[in-house]
Coordinates of C-alpha atoms and ligand atoms in Angstrom, one line a residue:
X1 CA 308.3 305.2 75.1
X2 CA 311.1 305.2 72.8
X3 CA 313.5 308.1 73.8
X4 CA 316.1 309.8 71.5
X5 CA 319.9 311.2 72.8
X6 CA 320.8 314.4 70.9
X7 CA 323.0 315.3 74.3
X8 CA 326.6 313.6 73.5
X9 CA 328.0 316.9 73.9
X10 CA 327.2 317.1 77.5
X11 CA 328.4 312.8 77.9
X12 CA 328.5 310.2 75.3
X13 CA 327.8 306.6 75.5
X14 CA 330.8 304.0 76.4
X15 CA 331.5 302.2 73.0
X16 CA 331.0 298.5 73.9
X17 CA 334.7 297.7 72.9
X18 CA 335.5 300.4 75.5
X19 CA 333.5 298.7 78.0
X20 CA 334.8 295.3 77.2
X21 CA 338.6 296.4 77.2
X22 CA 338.0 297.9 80.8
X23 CA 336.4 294.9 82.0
X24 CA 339.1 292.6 81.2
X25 CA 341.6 294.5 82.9
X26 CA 338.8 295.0 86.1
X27 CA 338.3 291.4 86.3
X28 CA 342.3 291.1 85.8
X29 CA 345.1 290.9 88.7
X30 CA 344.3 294.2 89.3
X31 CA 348.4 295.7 90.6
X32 CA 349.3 299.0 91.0
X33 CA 351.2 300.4 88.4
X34 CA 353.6 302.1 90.6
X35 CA 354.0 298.4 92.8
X36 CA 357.8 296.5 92.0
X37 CA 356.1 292.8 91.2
X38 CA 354.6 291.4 88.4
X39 CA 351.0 292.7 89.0
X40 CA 352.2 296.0 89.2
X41 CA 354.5 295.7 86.3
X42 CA 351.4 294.6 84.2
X43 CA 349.4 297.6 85.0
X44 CA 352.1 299.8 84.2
X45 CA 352.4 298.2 80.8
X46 CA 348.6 298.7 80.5
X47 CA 349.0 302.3 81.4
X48 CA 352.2 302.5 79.2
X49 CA 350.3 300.8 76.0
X50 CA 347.6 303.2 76.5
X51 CA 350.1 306.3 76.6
X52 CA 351.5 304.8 73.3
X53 CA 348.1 304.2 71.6
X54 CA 346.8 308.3 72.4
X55 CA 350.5 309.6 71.1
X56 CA 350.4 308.2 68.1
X57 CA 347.0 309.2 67.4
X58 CA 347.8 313.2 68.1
X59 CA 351.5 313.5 67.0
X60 CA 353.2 313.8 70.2
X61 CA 355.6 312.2 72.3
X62 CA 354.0 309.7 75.2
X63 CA 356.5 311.4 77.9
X64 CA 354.5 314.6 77.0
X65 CA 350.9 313.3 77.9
X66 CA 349.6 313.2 81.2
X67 CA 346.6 311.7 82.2
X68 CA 344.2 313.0 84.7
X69 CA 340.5 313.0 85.8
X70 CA 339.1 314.2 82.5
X71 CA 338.7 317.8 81.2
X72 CA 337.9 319.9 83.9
X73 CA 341.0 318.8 85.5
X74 CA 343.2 319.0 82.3
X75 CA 341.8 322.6 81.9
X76 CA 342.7 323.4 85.9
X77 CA 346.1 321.7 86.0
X78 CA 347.1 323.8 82.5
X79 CA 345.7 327.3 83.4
X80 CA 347.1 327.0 87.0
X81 CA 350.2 325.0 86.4
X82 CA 351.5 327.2 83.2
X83 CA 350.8 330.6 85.3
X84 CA 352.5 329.5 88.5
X85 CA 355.1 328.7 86.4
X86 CA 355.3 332.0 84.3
X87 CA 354.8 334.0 87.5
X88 CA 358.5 333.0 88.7
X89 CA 359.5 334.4 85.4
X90 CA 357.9 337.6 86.3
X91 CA 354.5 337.1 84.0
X92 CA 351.1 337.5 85.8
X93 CA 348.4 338.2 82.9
X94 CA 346.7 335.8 81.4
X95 CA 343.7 336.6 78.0
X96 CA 341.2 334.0 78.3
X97 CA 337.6 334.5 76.3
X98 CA 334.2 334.7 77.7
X99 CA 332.9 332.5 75.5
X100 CA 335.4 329.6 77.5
X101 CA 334.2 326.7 79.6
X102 CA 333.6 327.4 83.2
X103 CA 336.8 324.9 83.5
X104 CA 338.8 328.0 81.8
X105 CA 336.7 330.4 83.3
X106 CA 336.3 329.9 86.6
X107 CA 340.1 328.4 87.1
X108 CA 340.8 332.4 85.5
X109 CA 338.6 334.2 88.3
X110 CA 340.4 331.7 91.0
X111 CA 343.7 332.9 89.3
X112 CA 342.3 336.8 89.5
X113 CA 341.4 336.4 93.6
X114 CA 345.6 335.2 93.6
X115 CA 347.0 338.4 92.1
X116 CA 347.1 337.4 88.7
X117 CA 345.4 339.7 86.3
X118 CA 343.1 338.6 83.2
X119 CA 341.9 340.0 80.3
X120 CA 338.7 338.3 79.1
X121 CA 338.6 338.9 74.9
X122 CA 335.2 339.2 73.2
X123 CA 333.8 337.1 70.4
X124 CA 331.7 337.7 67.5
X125 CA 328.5 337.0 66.5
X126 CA 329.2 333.5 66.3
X127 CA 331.3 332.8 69.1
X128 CA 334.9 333.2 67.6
X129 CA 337.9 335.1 69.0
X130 CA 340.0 336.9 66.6
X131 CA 343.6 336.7 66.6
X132 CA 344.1 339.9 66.1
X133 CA 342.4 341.2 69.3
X134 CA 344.6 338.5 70.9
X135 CA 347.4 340.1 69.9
X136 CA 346.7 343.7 71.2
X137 CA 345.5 341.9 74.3
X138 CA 349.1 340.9 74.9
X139 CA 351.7 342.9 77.6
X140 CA 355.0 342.6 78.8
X141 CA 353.3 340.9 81.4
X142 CA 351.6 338.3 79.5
X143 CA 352.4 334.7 80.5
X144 CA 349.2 332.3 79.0
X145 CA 346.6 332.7 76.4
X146 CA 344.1 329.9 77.3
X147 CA 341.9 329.6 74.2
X148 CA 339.2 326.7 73.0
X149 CA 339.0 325.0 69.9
X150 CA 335.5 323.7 69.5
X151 CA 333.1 325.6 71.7
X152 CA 330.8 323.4 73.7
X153 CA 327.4 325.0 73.2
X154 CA 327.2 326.2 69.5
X155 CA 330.2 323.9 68.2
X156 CA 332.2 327.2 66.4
X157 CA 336.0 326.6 65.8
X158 CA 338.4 328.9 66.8
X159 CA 341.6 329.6 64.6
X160 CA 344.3 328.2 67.0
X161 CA 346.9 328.0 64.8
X162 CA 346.8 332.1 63.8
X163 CA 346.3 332.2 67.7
X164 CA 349.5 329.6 68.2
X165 CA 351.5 331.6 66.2
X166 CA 350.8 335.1 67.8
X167 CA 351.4 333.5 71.1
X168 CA 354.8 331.8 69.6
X169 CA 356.2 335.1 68.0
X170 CA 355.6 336.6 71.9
X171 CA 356.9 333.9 73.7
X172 CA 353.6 333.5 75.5
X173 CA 352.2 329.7 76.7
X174 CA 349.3 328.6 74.6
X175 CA 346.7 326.7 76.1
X176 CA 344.0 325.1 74.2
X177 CA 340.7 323.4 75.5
X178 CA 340.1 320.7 73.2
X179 CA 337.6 318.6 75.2
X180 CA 335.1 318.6 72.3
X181 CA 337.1 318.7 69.0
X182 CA 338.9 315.6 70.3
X183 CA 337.6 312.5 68.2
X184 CA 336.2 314.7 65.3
X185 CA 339.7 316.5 64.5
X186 CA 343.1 314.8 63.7
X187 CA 345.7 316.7 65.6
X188 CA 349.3 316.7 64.8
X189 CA 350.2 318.0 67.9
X190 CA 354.0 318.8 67.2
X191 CA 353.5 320.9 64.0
X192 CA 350.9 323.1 66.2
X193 CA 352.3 326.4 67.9
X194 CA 350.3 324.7 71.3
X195 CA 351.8 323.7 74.6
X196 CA 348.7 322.8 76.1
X197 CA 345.9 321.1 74.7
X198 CA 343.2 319.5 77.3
X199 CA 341.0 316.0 76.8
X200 CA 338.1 313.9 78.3
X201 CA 337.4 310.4 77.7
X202 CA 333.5 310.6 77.8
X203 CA 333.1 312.8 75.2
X204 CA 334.6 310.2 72.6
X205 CA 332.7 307.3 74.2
X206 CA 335.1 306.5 76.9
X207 CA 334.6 306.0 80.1
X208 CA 333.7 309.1 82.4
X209 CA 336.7 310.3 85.1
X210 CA 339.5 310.1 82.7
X211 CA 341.4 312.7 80.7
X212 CA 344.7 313.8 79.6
X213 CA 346.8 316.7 79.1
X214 CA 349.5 317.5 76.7
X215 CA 352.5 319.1 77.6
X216 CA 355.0 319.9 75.5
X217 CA 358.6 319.0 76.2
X218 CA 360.2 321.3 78.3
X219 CA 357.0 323.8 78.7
X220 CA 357.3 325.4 81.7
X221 CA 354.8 324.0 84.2
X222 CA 354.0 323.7 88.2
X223 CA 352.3 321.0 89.4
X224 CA 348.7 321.8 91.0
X225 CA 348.4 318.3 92.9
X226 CA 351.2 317.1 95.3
X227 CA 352.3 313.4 96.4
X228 CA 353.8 310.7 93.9
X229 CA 356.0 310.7 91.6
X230 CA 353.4 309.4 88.9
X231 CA 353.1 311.0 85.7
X232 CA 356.4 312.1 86.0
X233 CA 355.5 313.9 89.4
X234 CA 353.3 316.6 87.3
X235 CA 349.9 314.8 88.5
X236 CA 350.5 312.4 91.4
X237 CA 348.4 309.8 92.1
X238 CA 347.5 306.1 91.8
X239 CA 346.7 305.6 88.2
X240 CA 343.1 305.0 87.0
X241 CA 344.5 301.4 84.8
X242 CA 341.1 300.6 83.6
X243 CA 339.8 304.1 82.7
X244 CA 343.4 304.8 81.2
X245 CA 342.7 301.9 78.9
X246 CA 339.1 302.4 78.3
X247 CA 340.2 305.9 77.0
X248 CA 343.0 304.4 74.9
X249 CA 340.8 301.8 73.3
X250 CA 338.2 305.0 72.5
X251 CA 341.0 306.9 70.8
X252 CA 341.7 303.8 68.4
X253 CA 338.3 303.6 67.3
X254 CA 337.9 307.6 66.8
X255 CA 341.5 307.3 64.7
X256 CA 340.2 304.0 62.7
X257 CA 336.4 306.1 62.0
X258 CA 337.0 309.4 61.9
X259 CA 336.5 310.1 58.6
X260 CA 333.3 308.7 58.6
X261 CA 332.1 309.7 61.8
X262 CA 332.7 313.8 60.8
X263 CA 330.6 313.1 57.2
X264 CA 327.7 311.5 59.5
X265 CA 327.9 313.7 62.0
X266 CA 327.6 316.5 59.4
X267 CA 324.8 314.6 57.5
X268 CA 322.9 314.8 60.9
X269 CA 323.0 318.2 61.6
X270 CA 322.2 319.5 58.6
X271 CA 319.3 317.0 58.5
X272 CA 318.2 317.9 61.5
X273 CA 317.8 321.6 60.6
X274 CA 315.7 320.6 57.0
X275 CA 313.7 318.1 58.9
X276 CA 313.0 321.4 62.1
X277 CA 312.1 324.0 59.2
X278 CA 309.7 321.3 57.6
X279 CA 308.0 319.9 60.9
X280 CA 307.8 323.6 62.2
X281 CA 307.0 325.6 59.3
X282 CA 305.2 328.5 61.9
X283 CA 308.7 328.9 63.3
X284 CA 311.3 330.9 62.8
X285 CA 314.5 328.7 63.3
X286 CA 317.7 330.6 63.7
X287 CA 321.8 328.7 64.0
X288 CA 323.4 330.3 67.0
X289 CA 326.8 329.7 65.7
X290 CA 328.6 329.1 62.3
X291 CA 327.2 326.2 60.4
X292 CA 330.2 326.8 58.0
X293 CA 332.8 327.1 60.7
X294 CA 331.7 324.2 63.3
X295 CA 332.4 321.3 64.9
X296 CA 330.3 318.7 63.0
X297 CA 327.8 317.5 65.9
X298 CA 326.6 320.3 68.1
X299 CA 324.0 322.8 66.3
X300 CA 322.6 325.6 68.8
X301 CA 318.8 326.4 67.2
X302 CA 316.7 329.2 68.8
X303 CA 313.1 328.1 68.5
X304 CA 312.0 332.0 68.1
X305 CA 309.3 332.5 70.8
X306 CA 309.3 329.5 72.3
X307 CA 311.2 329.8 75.9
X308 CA 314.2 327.2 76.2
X309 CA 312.4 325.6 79.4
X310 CA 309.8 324.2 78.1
X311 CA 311.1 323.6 74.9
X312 CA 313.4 321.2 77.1
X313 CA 310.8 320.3 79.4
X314 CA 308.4 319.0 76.5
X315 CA 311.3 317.6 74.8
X316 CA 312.2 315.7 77.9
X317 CA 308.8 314.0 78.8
X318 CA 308.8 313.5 74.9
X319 CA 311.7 310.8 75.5
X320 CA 314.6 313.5 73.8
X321 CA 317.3 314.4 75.2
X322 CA 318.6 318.1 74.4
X323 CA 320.2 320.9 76.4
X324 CA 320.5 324.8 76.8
X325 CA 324.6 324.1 77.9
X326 CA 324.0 326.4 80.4
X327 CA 323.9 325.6 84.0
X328 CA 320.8 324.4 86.0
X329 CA 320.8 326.5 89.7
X330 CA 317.8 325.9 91.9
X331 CA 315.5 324.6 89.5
X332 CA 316.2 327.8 87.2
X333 CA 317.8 327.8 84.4
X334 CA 320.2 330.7 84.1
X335 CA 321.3 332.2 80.6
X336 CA 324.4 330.6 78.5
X337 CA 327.1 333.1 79.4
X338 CA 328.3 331.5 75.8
X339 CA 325.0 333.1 73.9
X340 CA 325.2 336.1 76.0
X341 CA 329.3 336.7 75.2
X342 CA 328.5 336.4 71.4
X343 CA 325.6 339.5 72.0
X344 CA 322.5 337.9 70.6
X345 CA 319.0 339.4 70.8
X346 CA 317.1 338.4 73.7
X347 CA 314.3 336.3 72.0
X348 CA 317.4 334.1 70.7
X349 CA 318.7 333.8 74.5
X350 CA 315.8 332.6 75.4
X351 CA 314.6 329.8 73.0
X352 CA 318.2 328.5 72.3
X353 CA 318.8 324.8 72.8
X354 CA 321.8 322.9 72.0
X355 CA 321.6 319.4 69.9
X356 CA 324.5 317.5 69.5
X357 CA 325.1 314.2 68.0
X358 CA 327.2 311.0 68.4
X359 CA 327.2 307.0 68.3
X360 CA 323.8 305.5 67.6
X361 CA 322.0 308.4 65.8
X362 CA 319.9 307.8 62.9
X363 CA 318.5 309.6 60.3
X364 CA 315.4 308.1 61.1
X365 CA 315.5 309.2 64.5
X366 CA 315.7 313.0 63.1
X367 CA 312.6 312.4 61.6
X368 CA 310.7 311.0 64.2
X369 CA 312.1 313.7 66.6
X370 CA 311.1 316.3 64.2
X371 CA 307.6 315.5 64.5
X372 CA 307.7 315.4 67.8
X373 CA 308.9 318.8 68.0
X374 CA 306.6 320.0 65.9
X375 CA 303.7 319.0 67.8
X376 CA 305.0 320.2 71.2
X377 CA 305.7 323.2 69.1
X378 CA 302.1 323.2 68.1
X379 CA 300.6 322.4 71.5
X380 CA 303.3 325.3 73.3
X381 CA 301.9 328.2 70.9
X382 CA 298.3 327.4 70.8
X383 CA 298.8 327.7 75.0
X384 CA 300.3 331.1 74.5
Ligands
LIG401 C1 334.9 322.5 76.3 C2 334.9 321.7 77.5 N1 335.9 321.8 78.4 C3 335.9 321.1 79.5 C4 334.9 320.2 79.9 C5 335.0 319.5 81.2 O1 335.3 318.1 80.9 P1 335.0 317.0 82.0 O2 333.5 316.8 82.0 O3 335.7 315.8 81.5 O4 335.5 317.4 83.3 C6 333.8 320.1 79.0 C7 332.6 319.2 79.4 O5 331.5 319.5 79.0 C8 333.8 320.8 77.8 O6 332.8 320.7 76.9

């Protein structure tokens, strides 16, 4: 059966050069960068290249990236590290959004459960915060706004710059999830008003594991982990040389195509939604999200009457891969708190699922997938 992977939000395929560049330095001497001989030194230069390579693609210093396990721990060592860090200066509130990873999220409520007191902000109908409520969200008290760009289940962009710069004229920290814009945006991270901005390696067809945060040059910041003095003691720890270089030689491809990877991506999506309305002309199809005001490969479609479970249940024995990006507990699925924070009708929350696109997706594969949705489509409604 031919099968079909419209999931690269959730984990994208290592790029072959990736793969190749990590196996050269696995089947190499192998040192530890942190070791005084010769096989350590080359696996610091490794490490050190790689460091190079990632700065120069986002506009920042190499002294101010540290890399880490991959996003959820960028996201954990950010949130935790900045408010420790505020709190000696006398700053416990933090505004987050409901509409955040559970990284953010649930790093926030651990934060709450330690004294630290957070304001949650709403988001529109299309999962957006507005600057302006960010704004009155702020207090004396306030030490970090933690933010995302791209959301992960209906792609919308926030507007982290007006966000930067409300947080800048405060003197509040800025952190910024960036796990999924990563690759599809070009960041000059210097000229933004950001002092954190969190990454993963497997969503730009790196290897899984591997992340990085940015810090920015004198930000003030506690570590979360405790040992080494790797990383410049703010994330201690043996080195992950391979991964590190995997990620590295990822970045260099998304730099070299990135242009061309955001018109196909776009292309795609939009395809997919023509080729949906024509395969399934029964059906009302509705965006969750901002089609004008997205990341270009994730498109959140409600399937109007037709429950998300076995829309993804069908879609699975069909050989495609999709998602409803919310979390699968004890066989159940429970409801995007994404879908739910942006207030949408019921019969959207329940036929929503997310599509997103990367490396190896065809237009020709929309098409064939779109038939095959419309017959399980078919099939589901005549077993109503
Ligand atoms: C927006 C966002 N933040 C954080 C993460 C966590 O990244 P990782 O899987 O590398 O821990 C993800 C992964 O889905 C994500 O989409």
């Amino acid at each position: 059966m031919k099968s079909y992977y419209f999931d690269h939000a959730a984990t994208t395929p290592m790029h072959p050069e990736v793969a190749s560049a990590m196996l050269t330095i696995m089947q190499g001497s192998g040192g530890n960068p942190s070791s005084m001989h010769a096989f350590g030194r080359e696996a610091k230069l490794q490490v050190s290249r790689a460091r190079d390579t990632i700065a120069a693609a986002l506009g920042c210093k190499p002294t101010e990236l540290v890399f880490t396990s991959g996003g959820t721990e960028s996201d954990n060592a950010a949130v935790i590290g900045a408010a420790m860090a505020m709190r000696k200066l006398g700053k416990t509130h933090i505004i987050t959004s409901t509409a955040e990873h559970h990284a953010v999220l649930h790093t926030c409520e651990f934060l709450s459960r330690e004294g630290f007191s957070v304001t949650y902000l709403p988001v529109d109908g299309t999962g957006k915060v507005s600057p302006e409520d960010v704004a009155a969200a702020i207090t004396p008290e306030t030490g970090l706004i933690t933010i995302m760009h791209g959301n992960n289940e209906v792609g919308t962009l926030n507007p982290i710059e007006a966000i930067g710069a409300v947080a800048k004229a405060q003197g509040v920290l800025f952190h910024v999830d960036a796990v999924q814009s990563f690759g599809l945006l070009d960041y000059r991270l210097q000229q933004l008003p950001v002092d954190f901005m969190s990454f993963s390696a497997h969503k730009i067809n790196g290897p899984q594991g591997v992340g990085a945060l940015y810090i920015a040059n004198g930000t003030p910041f506690e570590p979360i982990a405790h040992g080494g003095s790797q990383e410049r003691k703010r994330r201690p720890g043996t080195e992950n040389v391979a991964g590190i270089a995997g990620f590295a030689k990822a970045v260099d491809i998304c730099v070299n195509n990135r242009a061309e990877k955001q018109l196909s991506m776009d292309k795609l999506r939009k395809e997919w939604i023509e080729r949906l309305k024509t395969a399934l002309p029964d059906v009302e199809i509705v965006v969750n999200g901002d089609e004008n005001n997205s990341l270009p490969h994730i498109i959140n479609l409600s399937f109007i009457g037709i429950d998300t479970e076995t829309m993804l249940m069908s879609l699975d024995l069909a050989g495609i891969a999709a998602s409803s990006g919310s979390a699968c507990t004890s066989g159940a699925l429970e409801r995007s708190h994404v879908l739910r924070a942006m207030n949408l009708s019921e019969e959207r929350l329940n036929s929503a699922v997310r599509f997103s696109f990367g490396l190896g997706n065809t237009v020709e594969e929309l098409e064939d997938a779109a038939k095959i949705v419309g017959t399980i489509s078919a099939r589901v409604r005549t077993n109503v």
